[in-house]
Amino acid sequence: MSRHVVGVQPKNRVEEAGEWSTGLCECYKDLGDCCFACCCLPLFACKVTGAVGACPCLPLLDCISCVPPASLAMRASVRERYGIKGSVWSDCLYGCCCYTLSWLQISRELKRRAASHAASSSSSSSTARYSALTSLQGEHLV
């Protein structure tokens, strides 16, 4: 009986790129979230933050500062989690100058990564923590 040991697991194209899966201005790829964010951005940001697993009230801190701390923290957290290239300076720039677009990009990234992880994973225990985000694929976060 021979055993084959897999040394390197196959990776999904989205995960190995080191880039955001969608561009900053690609809101048209999720029109539900785009409309939701345009109508009620504070609630949208709270929903996205809750989906990440952080305190849903965290984005409310953004209104007390010139530099939005929650937006910066969520963007840096998602970049760190998925190995996306960038820096704290780019996070700050997008958070200050493209606030709504930044939150929409974070939302799309979470949905796409969760869906690709669930599709490529065979272990039910590792997909359990992604189940909430996977169910959001193609839906807005309400």
PDB file of N, CA and C in Angstrom, residues 93-142:
ATOM      1  N   LEU A  93      -5.548  56.398   3.005  1.00  0.00           N
ATOM      2  CA  LEU A  93      -5.975  57.164   1.837  1.00  0.00           C
ATOM      3  C   LEU A  93      -7.374  56.743   1.385  1.00  0.00           C
ATOM      4  N   TYR A  94      -7.609  55.434   1.256  1.00  0.00           N
ATOM      5  CA  TYR A  94      -8.919  54.953   0.820  1.00  0.00           C
ATOM      6  C   TYR A  94      -9.991  55.238   1.869  1.00  0.00           C
ATOM      7  N   GLY A  95      -9.626  55.114   3.128  1.00  0.00           N
ATOM      8  CA  GLY A  95     -10.587  55.382   4.195  1.00  0.00           C
ATOM      9  C   GLY A  95     -11.000  56.839   4.268  1.00  0.00           C
ATOM     10  N   CYS A  96     -10.082  57.727   3.968  1.00  0.00           N
ATOM     11  CA  CYS A  96     -10.384  59.168   4.033  1.00  0.00           C
ATOM     12  C   CYS A  96     -11.017  59.690   2.750  1.00  0.00           C
ATOM     13  N   CYS A  97     -10.504  59.269   1.612  1.00  0.00           N
ATOM     14  CA  CYS A  97     -10.935  59.842   0.342  1.00  0.00           C
ATOM     15  C   CYS A  97     -12.030  59.040  -0.367  1.00  0.00           C
ATOM     16  N   CYS A  98     -12.102  57.768  -0.100  1.00  0.00           N
ATOM     17  CA  CYS A  98     -13.065  56.893  -0.787  1.00  0.00           C
ATOM     18  C   CYS A  98     -13.789  56.034   0.247  1.00  0.00           C
ATOM     19  N   TYR A  99     -14.326  56.667   1.246  1.00  0.00           N
ATOM     20  CA  TYR A  99     -14.894  55.976   2.406  1.00  0.00           C
ATOM     21  C   TYR A  99     -15.940  54.930   2.010  1.00  0.00           C
ATOM     22  N   THR A 100     -16.952  55.318   1.275  1.00  0.00           N
ATOM     23  CA  THR A 100     -18.019  54.393   0.894  1.00  0.00           C
ATOM     24  C   THR A 100     -17.489  53.290  -0.007  1.00  0.00           C
ATOM     25  N   LEU A 101     -16.677  53.647  -0.977  1.00  0.00           N
ATOM     26  CA  LEU A 101     -16.110  52.648  -1.885  1.00  0.00           C
ATOM     27  C   LEU A 101     -15.234  51.648  -1.139  1.00  0.00           C
ATOM     28  N   SER A 102     -14.526  52.116  -0.137  1.00  0.00           N
ATOM     29  CA  SER A 102     -13.679  51.236   0.660  1.00  0.00           C
ATOM     30  C   SER A 102     -14.510  50.194   1.405  1.00  0.00           C
ATOM     31  N   TRP A 103     -15.610  50.621   2.036  1.00  0.00           N
ATOM     32  CA  TRP A 103     -16.477  49.672   2.741  1.00  0.00           C
ATOM     33  C   TRP A 103     -17.100  48.672   1.774  1.00  0.00           C
ATOM     34  N   LEU A 104     -17.479  49.132   0.596  1.00  0.00           N
ATOM     35  CA  LEU A 104     -18.055  48.231  -0.400  1.00  0.00           C
ATOM     36  C   LEU A 104     -17.021  47.210  -0.875  1.00  0.00           C
ATOM     37  N   GLN A 105     -15.787  47.635  -1.053  1.00  0.00           N
ATOM     38  CA  GLN A 105     -14.736  46.712  -1.462  1.00  0.00           C
ATOM     39  C   GLN A 105     -14.472  45.665  -0.379  1.00  0.00           C
ATOM     40  N   ILE A 106     -14.468  46.086   0.867  1.00  0.00           N
ATOM     41  CA  ILE A 106     -14.277  45.145   1.977  1.00  0.00           C
ATOM     42  C   ILE A 106     -15.400  44.110   1.979  1.00  0.00           C
ATOM     43  N   SER A 107     -16.624  44.560   1.791  1.00  0.00           N
ATOM     44  CA  SER A 107     -17.770  43.650   1.768  1.00  0.00           C
ATOM     45  C   SER A 107     -17.655  42.630   0.637  1.00  0.00           C
ATOM     46  N   ARG A 108     -17.321  43.090  -0.563  1.00  0.00           N
ATOM     47  CA  ARG A 108     -17.170  42.176  -1.700  1.00  0.00           C
ATOM     48  C   ARG A 108     -16.056  41.173  -1.451  1.00  0.00           C
ATOM     49  N   GLU A 109     -14.954  41.649  -0.876  1.00  0.00           N
ATOM     50  CA  GLU A 109     -13.819  40.766  -0.606  1.00  0.00           C
ATOM     51  C   GLU A 109     -14.203  39.665   0.375  1.00  0.00           C
ATOM     52  N   LEU A 110     -14.885  40.034   1.447  1.00  0.00           N
ATOM     53  CA  LEU A 110     -15.308  39.042   2.435  1.00  0.00           C
ATOM     54  C   LEU A 110     -16.202  37.989   1.808  1.00  0.00           C
ATOM     55  N   LYS A 111     -17.151  38.417   1.002  1.00  0.00           N
ATOM     56  CA  LYS A 111     -18.067  37.474   0.354  1.00  0.00           C
ATOM     57  C   LYS A 111     -17.335  36.542  -0.599  1.00  0.00           C
ATOM     58  N   ARG A 112     -16.460  37.094  -1.428  1.00  0.00           N
ATOM     59  CA  ARG A 112     -15.754  36.275  -2.411  1.00  0.00           C
ATOM     60  C   ARG A 112     -14.784  35.303  -1.748  1.00  0.00           C
ATOM     61  N   ARG A 113     -14.066  35.753  -0.749  1.00  0.00           N
ATOM     62  CA  ARG A 113     -13.119  34.862  -0.066  1.00  0.00           C
ATOM     63  C   ARG A 113     -13.852  33.756   0.685  1.00  0.00           C
ATOM     64  N   ALA A 114     -14.959  34.105   1.329  1.00  0.00           N
ATOM     65  CA  ALA A 114     -15.727  33.096   2.054  1.00  0.00           C
ATOM     66  C   ALA A 114     -16.293  32.061   1.091  1.00  0.00           C
ATOM     67  N   ALA A 115     -16.786  32.508  -0.048  1.00  0.00           N
ATOM     68  CA  ALA A 115     -17.348  31.588  -1.034  1.00  0.00           C
ATOM     69  C   ALA A 115     -16.266  30.696  -1.634  1.00  0.00           C
ATOM     70  N   SER A 116     -15.103  31.266  -1.944  1.00  0.00           N
ATOM     71  CA  SER A 116     -14.036  30.452  -2.529  1.00  0.00           C
ATOM     72  C   SER A 116     -13.467  29.484  -1.507  1.00  0.00           C
ATOM     73  N   HIS A 117     -13.430  29.880  -0.245  1.00  0.00           N
ATOM     74  CA  HIS A 117     -12.945  28.988   0.803  1.00  0.00           C
ATOM     75  C   HIS A 117     -13.913  27.825   0.988  1.00  0.00           C
ATOM     76  N   ALA A 118     -15.185  28.116   1.008  1.00  0.00           N
ATOM     77  CA  ALA A 118     -16.191  27.069   1.193  1.00  0.00           C
ATOM     78  C   ALA A 118     -16.200  26.102   0.008  1.00  0.00           C
ATOM     79  N   ALA A 119     -15.985  26.617  -1.192  1.00  0.00           N
ATOM     80  CA  ALA A 119     -15.988  25.771  -2.382  1.00  0.00           C
ATOM     81  C   ALA A 119     -14.754  24.876  -2.451  1.00  0.00           C
ATOM     82  N   SER A 120     -13.623  25.367  -1.959  1.00  0.00           N
ATOM     83  CA  SER A 120     -12.390  24.596  -2.068  1.00  0.00           C
ATOM     84  C   SER A 120     -12.075  23.749  -0.839  1.00  0.00           C
ATOM     85  N   SER A 121     -12.796  23.964   0.230  1.00  0.00           N
ATOM     86  CA  SER A 121     -12.502  23.242   1.468  1.00  0.00           C
ATOM     87  C   SER A 121     -13.343  21.983   1.564  1.00  0.00           C
ATOM     88  N   SER A 122     -12.732  20.917   2.040  1.00  0.00           N
ATOM     89  CA  SER A 122     -13.481  19.672   2.200  1.00  0.00           C
ATOM     90  C   SER A 122     -13.775  19.373   3.664  1.00  0.00           C
ATOM     91  N   SER A 123     -13.175  20.108   4.567  1.00  0.00           N
ATOM     92  CA  SER A 123     -13.367  19.875   5.994  1.00  0.00           C
ATOM     93  C   SER A 123     -14.530  20.713   6.512  1.00  0.00           C
ATOM     94  N   SER A 124     -15.506  20.072   7.122  1.00  0.00           N
ATOM     95  CA  SER A 124     -16.676  20.801   7.616  1.00  0.00           C
ATOM     96  C   SER A 124     -16.344  21.665   8.818  1.00  0.00           C
ATOM     97  N   SER A 125     -15.334  21.288   9.600  1.00  0.00           N
ATOM     98  CA  SER A 125     -14.988  22.097  10.773  1.00  0.00           C
ATOM     99  C   SER A 125     -14.348  23.421  10.375  1.00  0.00           C
ATOM    100  N   SER A 126     -13.556  23.417   9.307  1.00  0.00           N
ATOM    101  CA  SER A 126     -12.924  24.666   8.909  1.00  0.00           C
ATOM    102  C   SER A 126     -13.893  25.590   8.184  1.00  0.00           C
ATOM    103  N   THR A 127     -14.949  25.035   7.606  1.00  0.00           N
ATOM    104  CA  THR A 127     -15.909  25.884   6.907  1.00  0.00           C
ATOM    105  C   THR A 127     -16.975  26.414   7.842  1.00  0.00           C
ATOM    106  N   ALA A 128     -17.047  25.922   9.044  1.00  0.00           N
ATOM    107  CA  ALA A 128     -18.089  26.366   9.969  1.00  0.00           C
ATOM    108  C   ALA A 128     -17.992  27.860  10.246  1.00  0.00           C
ATOM    109  N   ARG A 129     -16.783  28.365  10.436  1.00  0.00           N
ATOM    110  CA  ARG A 129     -16.649  29.784  10.753  1.00  0.00           C
ATOM    111  C   ARG A 129     -16.918  30.679   9.550  1.00  0.00           C
ATOM    112  N   TYR A 130     -16.878  30.098   8.339  1.00  0.00           N
ATOM    113  CA  TYR A 130     -17.151  30.871   7.138  1.00  0.00           C
ATOM    114  C   TYR A 130     -18.605  30.750   6.674  1.00  0.00           C
ATOM    115  N   SER A 131     -19.394  29.928   7.338  1.00  0.00           N
ATOM    116  CA  SER A 131     -20.750  29.673   6.862  1.00  0.00           C
ATOM    117  C   SER A 131     -21.610  30.927   6.837  1.00  0.00           C
ATOM    118  N   ALA A 132     -21.457  31.798   7.802  1.00  0.00           N
ATOM    119  CA  ALA A 132     -22.266  33.022   7.836  1.00  0.00           C
ATOM    120  C   ALA A 132     -21.955  33.913   6.634  1.00  0.00           C
ATOM    121  N   LEU A 133     -20.681  34.045   6.283  1.00  0.00           N
ATOM    122  CA  LEU A 133     -20.319  34.886   5.149  1.00  0.00           C
ATOM    123  C   LEU A 133     -20.640  34.222   3.821  1.00  0.00           C
ATOM    124  N   THR A 134     -20.511  32.899   3.740  1.00  0.00           N
ATOM    125  CA  THR A 134     -20.798  32.199   2.502  1.00  0.00           C
ATOM    126  C   THR A 134     -22.259  32.346   2.124  1.00  0.00           C
ATOM    127  N   SER A 135     -23.131  32.324   3.099  1.00  0.00           N
ATOM    128  CA  SER A 135     -24.547  32.464   2.817  1.00  0.00           C
ATOM    129  C   SER A 135     -24.874  33.851   2.289  1.00  0.00           C
ATOM    130  N   LEU A 136     -23.950  34.784   2.439  1.00  0.00           N
ATOM    131  CA  LEU A 136     -24.162  36.156   1.981  1.00  0.00           C
ATOM    132  C   LEU A 136     -23.779  36.365   0.531  1.00  0.00           C
ATOM    133  N   GLN A 137     -23.171  35.351  -0.115  1.00  0.00           N
ATOM    134  CA  GLN A 137     -22.739  35.515  -1.493  1.00  0.00           C
ATOM    135  C   GLN A 137     -23.930  35.881  -2.378  1.00  0.00           C
ATOM    136  N   GLY A 138     -23.804  36.974  -3.084  1.00  0.00           N
ATOM    137  CA  GLY A 138     -24.857  37.437  -3.966  1.00  0.00           C
ATOM    138  C   GLY A 138     -25.960  38.196  -3.251  1.00  0.00           C
ATOM    139  N   GLU A 139     -25.830  38.392  -1.985  1.00  0.00           N
ATOM    140  CA  GLU A 139     -26.832  39.117  -1.202  1.00  0.00           C
ATOM    141  C   GLU A 139     -26.177  40.326  -0.560  1.00  0.00           C
ATOM    142  N   HIS A 140     -26.987  41.281  -0.152  1.00  0.00           N
ATOM    143  CA  HIS A 140     -26.405  42.369   0.624  1.00  0.00           C
ATOM    144  C   HIS A 140     -26.476  41.999   2.099  1.00  0.00           C
ATOM    145  N   LEU A 141     -25.760  42.697   2.931  1.00  0.00           N
ATOM    146  CA  LEU A 141     -25.556  42.299   4.318  1.00  0.00           C
ATOM    147  C   LEU A 141     -26.658  42.731   5.270  1.00  0.00           C
ATOM    148  N   VAL A 142     -27.895  42.815   4.813  1.00  0.00           N
ATOM    149  CA  VAL A 142     -29.013  43.202   5.693  1.00  0.00           C
ATOM    150  C   VAL A 142     -29.603  41.970   6.296  1.00  0.00           C
TER     151      VAL A 142
END
